[in-house]
């Protein structure tokens, strides 16, 4: 499984879409969520993906995050064609090299704040001590300093706090790629700015960040903006 | 590593405590049914085996006369003649041969009237078949013996006078020790009278039954065969039953009863299994989004499967352990009610029915968890995440 990440650093190209389409077959007719998209992302980029609702942004992010595979075309991540990877290999890729920050936080309600952040660490390292990183470190890095909150369940936290927990969880395994689906969508401006500053810092520290947003101001933090309409890339500043 | 998945399972069961408890109750009932009924079946077999082995092994010979008179009832037309008894003695060698009359009569004891079964035999043979507890054995033609139950029913004591239907009277000289169900005669419910006295007052054409006490159990088969050869060459004249044969056929019957009762327990386990399946399927549906999250942060299919299997196993384990513990109580009660004794409760065979019940309980739970676990692990992460 480690072979998937072994080539990291050697090749500046992190991932490449070649004529990738994603079709959802529905009874009422197929939905073409992505239509022959071609795109190259290099390591260390900070990309904002924008576009109207239903244009295919989340679908694109899910493909990059190995949560889904293309209907047609080639998607190469870390020099490996995802079509050739098994479900387990895709899972290992997600677990070890990709951090997800979802629009709706998607924390696990059964687990406390600390356990939510610790969970991917346990999956990856088995032995909690062996990872170097601790959930506390990740939570502090995500700006959640108040340790009294760590034993709370996610639903006892504010939206901004939950988003920070979600960010800490995405960071804890020190992924090389951060995927964010509207990371500030549910937050007030002040908290949103704090989160964006945090992401900017992560990017400076070498992480590749791909972020979906509706907000032009938020998109301004990124170094490259991509516009999607009806499953096609309309504009790409990169 | 797996501890975290175990923890997930435990927390989810706690989250839906009431629902989990219902599923556990189902398993408890199933295990309880299998174990308790198993213990009952075992205890029955054991108690019969034991009461039989105290009687020792004997061969019962009766005239062949079709069904109705298997144990030499008064209705039997065919009898065993004195000549045949002599032949039987020759075949039996040193084993004692005891010919007897088996009948029933109306008797009066004081003002109490009733019908009772009567065995008439040579007073010298009586000690071979029965044991006197109070009083003495019959000597010569005077006196009779009374079985415990018969004595209870007619309030007989040593010295009581019994008046028979034809007006004759006899004194009870001895009350017998309780012998339990036997496969030769049933002295507990009967009077034992001297054969000479009986012959003098009745028109007898022959004996109803001959009992051969066999010293060495291993000789029973050979003896049965020898009798068969001697008497039943051309046509069947005498039927023989050994207590061993009867025991094994009784064990067969009890074995079938046990199988039947275990099957009833099994049905309740199937119901429990369905309830677990139902609980787990609900759980999978409710947690679809959660499963999506788990998968998205890097949980393998196999690991998702584990969470659900552990959940089912926990339900099965808790239910089975509770059911197993309660089975001791259940087995105790049912043995006490039906057998009036609990001495077989801790017999290895009884304990093995508890183990069997528990094993089935855990197995059922595991089986019911397999499909939900498979279903959960095969959810598409994207679809699961979109689920609200
Ligand atoms: N699992 C699915 N099954 C069927 N159709 C889907 C599925 N996922 C997405 N779609 C469809 O694909 C199209 C693109 O969806 P997508 O979620 O990528 O849009 P989006 O750009 O993220 O929109 P929003 O800004 O509202 O989040 C939409 O028409 C959507 O209905
Ligand atoms: Mg979206």
JSON list of N, CA and C and ligand atoms in Angstrom, two decimals, chain A residues 22-26 31-34 50-62 68 103 181-182 212 214 228 231, chain B residues 380 382-383 386, ligand 1:
[
{"chain": "A", "resi": 22, "resn": "UNK", "atom": "N", "xyz": [-18.06, 11.97, -15.39]},
{"chain": "A", "resi": 22, "resn": "UNK", "atom": "CA", "xyz": [-18.76, 11.22, -14.34]},
{"chain": "A", "resi": 22, "resn": "UNK", "atom": "C", "xyz": [-20.25, 11.30, -14.63]},
{"chain": "A", "resi": 23, "resn": "UNK", "atom": "N", "xyz": [-20.83, 10.14, -14.83]},
{"chain": "A", "resi": 23, "resn": "UNK", "atom": "CA", "xyz": [-22.25, 10.07, -15.18]},
{"chain": "A", "resi": 23, "resn": "UNK", "atom": "C", "xyz": [-22.99, 9.33, -14.06]},
{"chain": "A", "resi": 24, "resn": "UNK", "atom": "N", "xyz": [-24.05, 9.94, -13.56]},
{"chain": "A", "resi": 24, "resn": "UNK", "atom": "CA", "xyz": [-24.90, 9.23, -12.59]},
{"chain": "A", "resi": 24, "resn": "UNK", "atom": "C", "xyz": [-26.13, 8.72, -13.32]},
{"chain": "A", "resi": 25, "resn": "UNK", "atom": "N", "xyz": [-26.25, 7.43, -13.46]},
{"chain": "A", "resi": 25, "resn": "UNK", "atom": "CA", "xyz": [-27.44, 6.90, -14.13]},
{"chain": "A", "resi": 25, "resn": "UNK", "atom": "C", "xyz": [-28.65, 7.02, -13.20]},
{"chain": "A", "resi": 26, "resn": "UNK", "atom": "N", "xyz": [-29.66, 7.73, -13.64]},
{"chain": "A", "resi": 26, "resn": "UNK", "atom": "CA", "xyz": [-30.89, 7.86, -12.85]},
{"chain": "A", "resi": 26, "resn": "UNK", "atom": "C", "xyz": [-32.06, 7.37, -13.70]},
{"chain": "A", "resi": 31, "resn": "UNK", "atom": "N", "xyz": [-27.44, 11.70, -15.47]},
{"chain": "A", "resi": 31, "resn": "UNK", "atom": "CA", "xyz": [-26.97, 13.03, -15.13]},
{"chain": "A", "resi": 31, "resn": "UNK", "atom": "C", "xyz": [-25.47, 13.06, -15.40]},
{"chain": "A", "resi": 32, "resn": "UNK", "atom": "N", "xyz": [-25.07, 13.97, -16.28]},
{"chain": "A", "resi": 32, "resn": "UNK", "atom": "CA", "xyz": [-23.64, 14.09, -16.55]},
{"chain": "A", "resi": 32, "resn": "UNK", "atom": "C", "xyz": [-23.09, 15.14, -15.60]},
{"chain": "A", "resi": 33, "resn": "UNK", "atom": "N", "xyz": [-22.48, 14.70, -14.50]},
{"chain": "A", "resi": 33, "resn": "UNK", "atom": "CA", "xyz": [-22.01, 15.63, -13.47]},
{"chain": "A", "resi": 33, "resn": "UNK", "atom": "C", "xyz": [-20.69, 16.25, -13.89]},
{"chain": "A", "resi": 34, "resn": "UNK", "atom": "N", "xyz": [-19.84, 15.48, -14.58]},
{"chain": "A", "resi": 34, "resn": "UNK", "atom": "CA", "xyz": [-18.59, 16.01, -15.13]},
{"chain": "A", "resi": 34, "resn": "UNK", "atom": "C", "xyz": [-18.48, 15.57, -16.58]},
{"chain": "A", "resi": 50, "resn": "UNK", "atom": "N", "xyz": [-14.88, 27.10, -8.31]},
{"chain": "A", "resi": 50, "resn": "UNK", "atom": "CA", "xyz": [-16.13, 27.85, -8.19]},
{"chain": "A", "resi": 50, "resn": "UNK", "atom": "C", "xyz": [-17.08, 27.46, -9.28]},
{"chain": "A", "resi": 51, "resn": "UNK", "atom": "N", "xyz": [-18.35, 27.81, -9.08]},
{"chain": "A", "resi": 51, "resn": "UNK", "atom": "CA", "xyz": [-19.34, 27.51, -10.10]},
{"chain": "A", "resi": 51, "resn": "UNK", "atom": "C", "xyz": [-20.71, 27.44, -9.46]},
{"chain": "A", "resi": 52, "resn": "UNK", "atom": "N", "xyz": [-21.74, 27.52, -10.32]},
{"chain": "A", "resi": 52, "resn": "UNK", "atom": "CA", "xyz": [-23.10, 27.49, -9.77]},
{"chain": "A", "resi": 52, "resn": "UNK", "atom": "C", "xyz": [-23.42, 26.14, -9.12]},
{"chain": "A", "resi": 53, "resn": "UNK", "atom": "N", "xyz": [-24.50, 26.15, -8.37]},
{"chain": "A", "resi": 53, "resn": "UNK", "atom": "CA", "xyz": [-24.92, 24.93, -7.71]},
{"chain": "A", "resi": 53, "resn": "UNK", "atom": "C", "xyz": [-25.26, 23.85, -8.73]},
{"chain": "A", "resi": 54, "resn": "UNK", "atom": "N", "xyz": [-24.82, 22.66, -8.47]},
{"chain": "A", "resi": 54, "resn": "UNK", "atom": "CA", "xyz": [-25.09, 21.53, -9.38]},
{"chain": "A", "resi": 54, "resn": "UNK", "atom": "C", "xyz": [-24.15, 21.47, -10.55]},
{"chain": "A", "resi": 55, "resn": "UNK", "atom": "N", "xyz": [-23.09, 22.30, -10.54]},
{"chain": "A", "resi": 55, "resn": "UNK", "atom": "CA", "xyz": [-22.21, 22.33, -11.70]},
{"chain": "A", "resi": 55, "resn": "UNK", "atom": "C", "xyz": [-21.19, 21.19, -11.68]},
{"chain": "A", "resi": 56, "resn": "UNK", "atom": "N", "xyz": [-21.06, 20.50, -10.54]},
{"chain": "A", "resi": 56, "resn": "UNK", "atom": "CA", "xyz": [-20.15, 19.35, -10.51]},
{"chain": "A", "resi": 56, "resn": "UNK", "atom": "C", "xyz": [-18.93, 19.53, -9.63]},
{"chain": "A", "resi": 57, "resn": "UNK", "atom": "N", "xyz": [-18.93, 20.55, -8.78]},
{"chain": "A", "resi": 57, "resn": "UNK", "atom": "CA", "xyz": [-17.75, 20.84, -7.94]},
{"chain": "A", "resi": 57, "resn": "UNK", "atom": "C", "xyz": [-17.49, 19.71, -6.95]},
{"chain": "A", "resi": 58, "resn": "UNK", "atom": "N", "xyz": [-18.55, 19.32, -6.23]},
{"chain": "A", "resi": 58, "resn": "UNK", "atom": "CA", "xyz": [-18.37, 18.26, -5.23]},
{"chain": "A", "resi": 58, "resn": "UNK", "atom": "C", "xyz": [-17.98, 16.95, -5.90]},
{"chain": "A", "resi": 59, "resn": "UNK", "atom": "N", "xyz": [-18.58, 16.71, -7.07]},
{"chain": "A", "resi": 59, "resn": "UNK", "atom": "CA", "xyz": [-18.24, 15.49, -7.81]},
{"chain": "A", "resi": 59, "resn": "UNK", "atom": "C", "xyz": [-16.74, 15.47, -8.13]},
{"chain": "A", "resi": 60, "resn": "UNK", "atom": "N", "xyz": [-16.23, 16.61, -8.57]},
{"chain": "A", "resi": 60, "resn": "UNK", "atom": "CA", "xyz": [-14.81, 16.72, -8.90]},
{"chain": "A", "resi": 60, "resn": "UNK", "atom": "C", "xyz": [-13.95, 16.43, -7.66]},
{"chain": "A", "resi": 61, "resn": "UNK", "atom": "N", "xyz": [-14.35, 17.03, -6.53]},
{"chain": "A", "resi": 61, "resn": "UNK", "atom": "CA", "xyz": [-13.61, 16.86, -5.29]},
{"chain": "A", "resi": 61, "resn": "UNK", "atom": "C", "xyz": [-13.63, 15.40, -4.83]},
{"chain": "A", "resi": 62, "resn": "UNK", "atom": "N", "xyz": [-14.80, 14.76, -4.98]},
{"chain": "A", "resi": 62, "resn": "UNK", "atom": "CA", "xyz": [-14.92, 13.35, -4.58]},
{"chain": "A", "resi": 62, "resn": "UNK", "atom": "C", "xyz": [-14.02, 12.45, -5.41]},
{"chain": "A", "resi": 68, "resn": "UNK", "atom": "N", "xyz": [-14.74, 8.22, -5.15]},
{"chain": "A", "resi": 68, "resn": "UNK", "atom": "CA", "xyz": [-15.49, 7.77, -6.30]},
{"chain": "A", "resi": 68, "resn": "UNK", "atom": "C", "xyz": [-14.51, 7.58, -7.45]},
{"chain": "A", "resi": 103, "resn": "UNK", "atom": "N", "xyz": [-18.36, 20.12, 3.77]},
{"chain": "A", "resi": 103, "resn": "UNK", "atom": "CA", "xyz": [-19.20, 21.28, 3.98]},
{"chain": "A", "resi": 103, "resn": "UNK", "atom": "C", "xyz": [-19.98, 21.16, 5.28]},
{"chain": "A", "resi": 181, "resn": "UNK", "atom": "N", "xyz": [-14.62, 21.22, 1.02]},
{"chain": "A", "resi": 181, "resn": "UNK", "atom": "CA", "xyz": [-15.86, 21.53, 0.32]},
{"chain": "A", "resi": 181, "resn": "UNK", "atom": "C", "xyz": [-16.57, 22.65, 1.08]},
{"chain": "A", "resi": 182, "resn": "UNK", "atom": "N", "xyz": [-16.46, 23.85, 0.57]},
{"chain": "A", "resi": 182, "resn": "UNK", "atom": "CA", "xyz": [-17.03, 25.03, 1.20]},
{"chain": "A", "resi": 182, "resn": "UNK", "atom": "C", "xyz": [-16.70, 25.08, 2.70]},
{"chain": "A", "resi": 212, "resn": "UNK", "atom": "N", "xyz": [-13.54, 24.04, -2.63]},
{"chain": "A", "resi": 212, "resn": "UNK", "atom": "CA", "xyz": [-14.73, 24.47, -3.36]},
{"chain": "A", "resi": 212, "resn": "UNK", "atom": "C", "xyz": [-15.34, 25.63, -2.61]},
{"chain": "A", "resi": 214, "resn": "UNK", "atom": "N", "xyz": [-18.28, 29.19, -2.98]},
{"chain": "A", "resi": 214, "resn": "UNK", "atom": "CA", "xyz": [-19.15, 30.09, -3.73]},
{"chain": "A", "resi": 214, "resn": "UNK", "atom": "C", "xyz": [-18.70, 31.54, -3.57]},
{"chain": "A", "resi": 228, "resn": "UNK", "atom": "N", "xyz": [-16.31, 26.13, -12.92]},
{"chain": "A", "resi": 228, "resn": "UNK", "atom": "CA", "xyz": [-16.99, 25.00, -13.56]},
{"chain": "A", "resi": 228, "resn": "UNK", "atom": "C", "xyz": [-18.43, 25.38, -13.83]},
{"chain": "A", "resi": 231, "resn": "UNK", "atom": "N", "xyz": [-20.57, 20.93, -15.49]},
{"chain": "A", "resi": 231, "resn": "UNK", "atom": "CA", "xyz": [-19.62, 19.81, -15.56]},
{"chain": "A", "resi": 231, "resn": "UNK", "atom": "C", "xyz": [-18.43, 20.07, -16.45]},
{"chain": "B", "resi": 380, "resn": "UNK", "atom": "N", "xyz": [-21.81, 2.51, -0.92]},
{"chain": "B", "resi": 380, "resn": "UNK", "atom": "CA", "xyz": [-20.95, 3.41, -1.66]},
{"chain": "B", "resi": 380, "resn": "UNK", "atom": "C", "xyz": [-20.71, 4.65, -0.79]},
{"chain": "B", "resi": 382, "resn": "UNK", "atom": "N", "xyz": [-19.91, 7.69, -1.32]},
{"chain": "B", "resi": 382, "resn": "UNK", "atom": "CA", "xyz": [-20.54, 8.91, -1.80]},
{"chain": "B", "resi": 382, "resn": "UNK", "atom": "C", "xyz": [-22.03, 8.92, -1.49]},
{"chain": "B", "resi": 383, "resn": "UNK", "atom": "N", "xyz": [-22.68, 7.81, -1.85]},
{"chain": "B", "resi": 383, "resn": "UNK", "atom": "CA", "xyz": [-24.12, 7.70, -1.58]},
{"chain": "B", "resi": 383, "resn": "UNK", "atom": "C", "xyz": [-24.38, 7.82, -0.09]},
{"chain": "B", "resi": 386, "resn": "UNK", "atom": "N", "xyz": [-24.15, 11.34, 1.16]},
{"chain": "B", "resi": 386, "resn": "UNK", "atom": "CA", "xyz": [-25.27, 12.18, 0.72]},
{"chain": "B", "resi": 386, "resn": "UNK", "atom": "C", "xyz": [-26.53, 11.88, 1.51]},
{"chain": "C", "resi": 1, "resn": "LIG", "atom": "N1", "xyz": [-24.84, 10.42, -6.17]},
{"chain": "C", "resi": 1, "resn": "LIG", "atom": "C1", "xyz": [-25.49, 11.10, -7.13]},
{"chain": "C", "resi": 1, "resn": "LIG", "atom": "N2", "xyz": [-26.52, 10.51, -7.78]},
{"chain": "C", "resi": 1, "resn": "LIG", "atom": "C2", "xyz": [-27.17, 11.16, -8.74]},
{"chain": "C", "resi": 1, "resn": "LIG", "atom": "N3", "xyz": [-26.89, 12.39, -9.12]},
{"chain": "C", "resi": 1, "resn": "LIG", "atom": "C3", "xyz": [-25.89, 13.04, -8.51]},
{"chain": "C", "resi": 1, "resn": "LIG", "atom": "C4", "xyz": [-25.14, 12.42, -7.48]},
{"chain": "C", "resi": 1, "resn": "LIG", "atom": "N4", "xyz": [-24.19, 13.28, -7.05]},
{"chain": "C", "resi": 1, "resn": "LIG", "atom": "C5", "xyz": [-24.35, 14.40, -7.80]},
{"chain": "C", "resi": 1, "resn": "LIG", "atom": "N5", "xyz": [-25.35, 14.26, -8.68]},
{"chain": "C", "resi": 1, "resn": "LIG", "atom": "C6", "xyz": [-25.77, 15.24, -9.66]},
{"chain": "C", "resi": 1, "resn": "LIG", "atom": "O1", "xyz": [-24.61, 15.68, -10.33]},
{"chain": "C", "resi": 1, "resn": "LIG", "atom": "C7", "xyz": [-24.64, 17.08, -10.52]},
{"chain": "C", "resi": 1, "resn": "LIG", "atom": "C8", "xyz": [-23.42, 17.71, -9.87]},
{"chain": "C", "resi": 1, "resn": "LIG", "atom": "O2", "xyz": [-23.52, 17.57, -8.47]},
{"chain": "C", "resi": 1, "resn": "LIG", "atom": "P1", "xyz": [-22.45, 18.21, -7.50]},
{"chain": "C", "resi": 1, "resn": "LIG", "atom": "O3", "xyz": [-22.84, 17.74, -6.13]},
{"chain": "C", "resi": 1, "resn": "LIG", "atom": "O4", "xyz": [-21.11, 17.86, -7.97]},
{"chain": "C", "resi": 1, "resn": "LIG", "atom": "O5", "xyz": [-22.73, 19.76, -7.64]},
{"chain": "C", "resi": 1, "resn": "LIG", "atom": "P2", "xyz": [-22.05, 20.96, -6.86]},
{"chain": "C", "resi": 1, "resn": "LIG", "atom": "O6", "xyz": [-21.36, 21.76, -7.90]},
{"chain": "C", "resi": 1, "resn": "LIG", "atom": "O7", "xyz": [-21.24, 20.44, -5.75]},
{"chain": "C", "resi": 1, "resn": "LIG", "atom": "O8", "xyz": [-23.33, 21.71, -6.32]},
{"chain": "C", "resi": 1, "resn": "LIG", "atom": "P3", "xyz": [-23.48, 22.53, -4.93]},
{"chain": "C", "resi": 1, "resn": "LIG", "atom": "O9", "xyz": [-22.79, 23.83, -5.15]},
{"chain": "C", "resi": 1, "resn": "LIG", "atom": "O10", "xyz": [-24.94, 22.71, -4.81]},
{"chain": "C", "resi": 1, "resn": "LIG", "atom": "O11", "xyz": [-22.89, 21.71, -3.87]},
{"chain": "C", "resi": 1, "resn": "LIG", "atom": "C9", "xyz": [-25.95, 17.57, -9.93]},
{"chain": "C", "resi": 1, "resn": "LIG", "atom": "O12", "xyz": [-26.88, 17.67, -10.98]},
{"chain": "C", "resi": 1, "resn": "LIG", "atom": "C10", "xyz": [-26.36, 16.47, -9.00]},
{"chain": "C", "resi": 1, "resn": "LIG", "atom": "O13", "xyz": [-27.76, 16.37, -8.92]}
]
